[in-house]
Amino acid sequence: MVGIRHWSSAVAIRRTLRRNQDILLDVRRGRTNTDTQSIQNDLKMNLSGRILEEIMQDYLVWTSLGFALVIIELMTGTFYLLVIGVGALVAALTAWLGVPFIGQVATAGLVAGIGTWWVHHWHIGHRADGDQANAIDTGQAVTVASWGNQADGVLRVKYRGTEWDARIRPGDVAASAVGVGGTLHILAQDGQCWVVGSQRPAA
């Protein structure tokens, strides 16, 4: 089925050209040059309309929409726009194969729906993995490497051979008094910063 629609459109345009040539021959045999020129102009306009109609096919609209959504996704980082854009590109393929417009819309909706569902569950899975990783680190001992602002509880700690940004849990006076080389415990993670305290959290 690939290319059937374009092949039929090309055949239709060739037939239009052939009919135009036949009409011009008839006109030249029985009419004036002015009539011939007028009909030539009309035929050119009709042919231009056919070509413009061919250009504005559904698959081009779907393709433009799909690429626009993908470009926007690259600028915003939302996977949801990406899967909707993929749905539009799949719809462009079905339009190119000659599927009716309602089928194109259904295909785009189906692909976008499945993709959105997958992205949603993918985000949930990664969030769960992150929570599990945090649970593994919670309670682990860290060593105070240096204090940034001891009054505000901002410091650097050594953990697994690397220095990390950390901050003392508010109200933990004992942790704020620990000197360089002392031991604290991870309580939670806040972005790229560990929240630490003087006591290991209860299991």
CSV table of C-alpha atoms in Angstrom, one decimal:
chain,number,residue,atom,x,y,z
A,1,MET,CA,0.0,0.0,0.0
A,2,VAL,CA,3.0,2.3,0.3
A,3,GLY,CA,2.8,5.2,-2.1
A,4,ILE,CA,-0.6,4.2,-3.5
A,5,ARG,CA,-2.1,7.5,-2.6
A,6,HIS,CA,0.8,9.5,-4.2
A,7,TRP,CA,0.7,7.4,-7.3
A,8,SER,CA,-3.0,7.9,-7.8
A,9,SER,CA,-2.6,11.7,-7.2
A,10,ALA,CA,0.2,11.8,-9.8
A,11,VAL,CA,-1.9,9.9,-12.3
A,12,ALA,CA,-4.8,12.3,-11.7
A,13,ILE,CA,-2.5,15.3,-12.4
A,14,ARG,CA,-1.2,13.7,-15.6
A,15,ARG,CA,-4.8,13.0,-16.7
A,16,THR,CA,-5.7,16.6,-16.0
A,17,LEU,CA,-2.7,17.8,-18.1
A,18,ARG,CA,-3.8,15.4,-21.0
A,19,ARG,CA,-7.4,16.7,-20.9
A,20,ASN,CA,-6.1,20.3,-20.9
A,21,GLN,CA,-4.0,19.6,-24.0
A,22,ASP,CA,-7.0,18.0,-25.8
A,23,ILE,CA,-9.2,21.0,-24.9
A,24,LEU,CA,-6.6,23.5,-26.2
A,25,LEU,CA,-6.3,21.6,-29.5
A,26,ASP,CA,-10.1,21.8,-29.9
A,27,VAL,CA,-10.1,25.5,-29.1
A,28,ARG,CA,-7.4,26.3,-31.5
A,29,ARG,CA,-9.3,24.6,-34.3
A,30,GLY,CA,-12.5,26.5,-33.8
A,31,ARG,CA,-11.9,29.7,-31.7
A,32,THR,CA,-9.9,32.9,-31.7
A,33,ASN,CA,-6.5,33.4,-30.1
A,34,THR,CA,-8.2,35.5,-27.4
A,35,ASP,CA,-10.5,32.6,-26.4
A,36,THR,CA,-7.5,30.3,-26.4
A,37,GLN,CA,-5.5,32.5,-24.1
A,38,SER,CA,-8.4,32.9,-21.7
A,39,ILE,CA,-8.9,29.1,-21.6
A,40,GLN,CA,-5.2,28.6,-21.1
A,41,ASN,CA,-5.3,30.8,-18.1
A,42,ASP,CA,-8.3,29.0,-16.6
A,43,LEU,CA,-6.6,25.7,-17.1
A,44,LYS,CA,-3.4,26.9,-15.4
A,45,MET,CA,-5.5,28.1,-12.4
A,46,ASN,CA,-7.3,24.7,-12.2
A,47,LEU,CA,-4.0,22.8,-12.4
A,48,SER,CA,-2.4,25.1,-9.8
A,49,GLY,CA,-5.4,24.3,-7.5
A,50,ARG,CA,-4.9,20.6,-8.0
A,51,ILE,CA,-1.2,20.9,-7.2
A,52,LEU,CA,-1.9,23.0,-4.1
A,53,GLU,CA,-4.5,20.5,-2.9
A,54,GLU,CA,-1.9,17.7,-3.3
A,55,ILE,CA,0.6,19.7,-1.3
A,56,MET,CA,-1.8,20.3,1.6
A,57,GLN,CA,-2.3,16.6,2.2
A,58,ASP,CA,-3.2,15.3,5.7
A,59,TYR,CA,0.1,13.6,6.1
A,60,LEU,CA,2.0,16.9,5.8
A,61,VAL,CA,-0.2,18.5,8.5
A,62,TRP,CA,0.4,15.6,10.8
A,63,THR,CA,4.1,15.6,10.1
A,64,SER,CA,4.4,19.3,10.8
A,65,LEU,CA,2.5,18.9,14.0
A,66,GLY,CA,4.6,16.0,15.1
A,67,PHE,CA,7.9,17.7,14.5
A,68,ALA,CA,6.7,20.9,16.2
A,69,LEU,CA,5.8,18.9,19.3
A,70,VAL,CA,9.1,17.1,19.3
A,71,ILE,CA,11.0,20.4,19.1
A,72,ILE,CA,9.0,21.9,21.9
A,73,GLU,CA,9.7,18.8,24.0
A,74,LEU,CA,13.5,19.2,23.4
A,75,MET,CA,13.2,22.7,24.8
A,76,THR,CA,11.0,21.9,27.8
A,77,GLY,CA,12.1,18.3,28.7
A,78,THR,CA,8.6,16.9,28.9
A,79,PHE,CA,8.3,13.4,27.8
A,80,TYR,CA,4.5,13.8,27.4
A,81,LEU,CA,4.9,16.1,24.5
A,82,LEU,CA,7.3,13.7,22.9
A,83,VAL,CA,4.9,10.8,22.9
A,84,ILE,CA,2.1,13.0,21.6
A,85,GLY,CA,4.5,14.1,18.8
A,86,VAL,CA,5.2,10.5,18.0
A,87,GLY,CA,1.5,9.9,17.8
A,88,ALA,CA,1.2,12.7,15.3
A,89,LEU,CA,4.0,11.2,13.2
A,90,VAL,CA,2.4,7.8,13.2
A,91,ALA,CA,-0.8,9.4,12.1
A,92,ALA,CA,1.2,11.0,9.3
A,93,LEU,CA,2.3,7.5,8.2
A,94,THR,CA,-1.3,6.3,8.1
A,95,ALA,CA,-2.4,9.3,6.2
A,96,TRP,CA,0.3,8.7,3.6
A,97,LEU,CA,-1.0,5.1,3.3
A,98,GLY,CA,-4.4,6.5,2.5
A,99,VAL,CA,-6.2,5.7,5.7
A,100,PRO,CA,-9.4,7.9,6.2
A,101,PHE,CA,-9.1,11.0,8.5
A,102,ILE,CA,-11.0,9.4,11.3
A,103,GLY,CA,-8.6,6.5,11.3
A,104,GLN,CA,-5.7,8.9,11.4
A,105,VAL,CA,-7.1,10.6,14.5
A,106,ALA,CA,-7.8,7.3,16.1
A,107,THR,CA,-4.2,6.1,15.5
A,108,ALA,CA,-2.8,9.4,16.9
A,109,GLY,CA,-5.0,9.1,20.0
A,110,LEU,CA,-4.1,5.4,20.5
A,111,VAL,CA,-0.3,6.0,20.2
A,112,ALA,CA,-0.4,9.1,22.4
A,113,GLY,CA,-2.5,7.4,25.0
A,114,ILE,CA,-0.3,4.4,25.3
A,115,GLY,CA,2.8,6.6,25.3
A,116,THR,CA,1.4,8.8,28.0
A,117,TRP,CA,0.5,5.8,30.1
A,118,TRP,CA,4.0,4.4,29.7
A,119,VAL,CA,5.7,7.8,30.6
A,120,HIS,CA,3.5,8.1,33.7
A,121,HIS,CA,4.5,4.6,35.0
A,122,TRP,CA,8.1,5.2,34.0
A,123,HIS,CA,8.2,8.3,36.2
A,124,ILE,CA,6.5,6.4,39.1
A,125,GLY,CA,9.1,3.6,38.8
A,126,HIS,CA,12.0,6.0,38.8
A,127,ARG,CA,10.6,7.9,41.8
A,128,ALA,CA,10.3,4.5,43.6
A,129,ASP,CA,13.9,3.7,42.7
A,130,GLY,CA,15.0,7.1,44.1
A,131,ASP,CA,13.1,6.5,47.3
A,132,GLN,CA,14.7,3.1,47.7
A,133,ALA,CA,18.2,4.5,47.2
A,134,ASN,CA,17.5,7.1,49.8
A,135,ALA,CA,16.3,4.4,52.2
A,136,ILE,CA,19.6,2.6,51.7
A,137,ASP,CA,21.6,5.7,52.6
A,138,THR,CA,19.4,6.7,55.5
A,139,GLY,CA,21.2,6.0,58.8
A,140,GLN,CA,24.6,5.7,57.3
A,141,ALA,CA,27.5,7.4,59.1
A,142,VAL,CA,29.3,10.4,57.5
A,143,THR,CA,32.4,12.3,58.6
A,144,VAL,CA,32.4,16.1,59.0
A,145,ALA,CA,35.0,17.4,56.4
A,146,SER,CA,34.5,21.1,57.0
A,147,TRP,CA,32.0,23.6,58.2
A,148,GLY,CA,30.6,26.2,55.8
A,149,ASN,CA,28.6,28.1,58.3
A,150,GLN,CA,28.3,26.3,61.6
A,151,ALA,CA,25.7,28.7,63.0
A,152,ASP,CA,23.4,27.9,60.0
A,153,GLY,CA,24.2,24.2,60.1
A,154,VAL,CA,25.8,24.1,56.6
A,155,LEU,CA,28.8,21.8,56.2
A,156,ARG,CA,30.6,19.3,53.9
A,157,VAL,CA,30.7,15.7,54.8
A,158,LYS,CA,32.7,12.7,53.6
A,159,TYR,CA,30.6,9.7,52.5
A,160,ARG,CA,31.7,6.7,50.4
A,161,GLY,CA,35.0,8.4,49.6
A,162,THR,CA,33.4,11.6,48.3
A,163,GLU,CA,32.6,15.0,49.8
A,164,TRP,CA,29.0,16.1,49.8
A,165,ASP,CA,27.0,19.2,50.7
A,166,ALA,CA,25.0,18.7,53.9
A,167,ARG,CA,23.0,20.6,56.5
A,168,ILE,CA,22.1,19.9,60.1
A,169,ARG,CA,18.5,19.0,60.8
A,170,PRO,CA,16.9,22.1,62.5
A,171,GLY,CA,17.0,21.9,66.3
A,172,ASP,CA,19.8,19.3,66.5
A,173,VAL,CA,22.1,21.2,68.8
A,174,ALA,CA,24.4,18.2,69.4
A,175,ALA,CA,25.0,17.8,65.7
A,176,SER,CA,25.9,21.5,65.4
A,177,ALA,CA,28.6,21.1,68.0
A,178,VAL,CA,30.4,18.2,66.2
A,179,GLY,CA,33.8,19.2,65.0
A,180,VAL,CA,35.8,18.4,61.9
A,181,GLY,CA,36.4,14.6,61.8
A,182,GLY,CA,33.4,13.9,63.9
A,183,THR,CA,30.6,11.5,62.9
A,184,LEU,CA,27.0,12.3,61.9
A,185,HIS,CA,24.3,10.2,60.4
A,186,ILE,CA,22.2,10.7,57.2
A,187,LEU,CA,18.6,11.4,58.0
A,188,ALA,CA,17.3,12.3,54.5
A,189,GLN,CA,18.2,13.7,51.1
A,190,ASP,CA,17.1,17.1,49.9
A,191,GLY,CA,18.1,17.4,46.3
A,192,GLN,CA,21.9,17.2,46.1
A,193,CYS,CA,22.2,17.9,49.8
A,194,TRP,CA,22.2,15.4,52.7
A,195,VAL,CA,20.2,16.2,55.8
A,196,VAL,CA,22.3,14.9,58.8
A,197,GLY,CA,21.9,14.6,62.5
A,198,SER,CA,23.7,13.4,65.6
A,199,GLN,CA,21.5,10.3,66.1
A,200,ARG,CA,20.9,7.4,63.8
A,201,PRO,CA,17.2,7.4,62.8
A,202,ALA,CA,15.0,4.7,64.2
A,203,ALA,CA,14.5,1.7,61.9
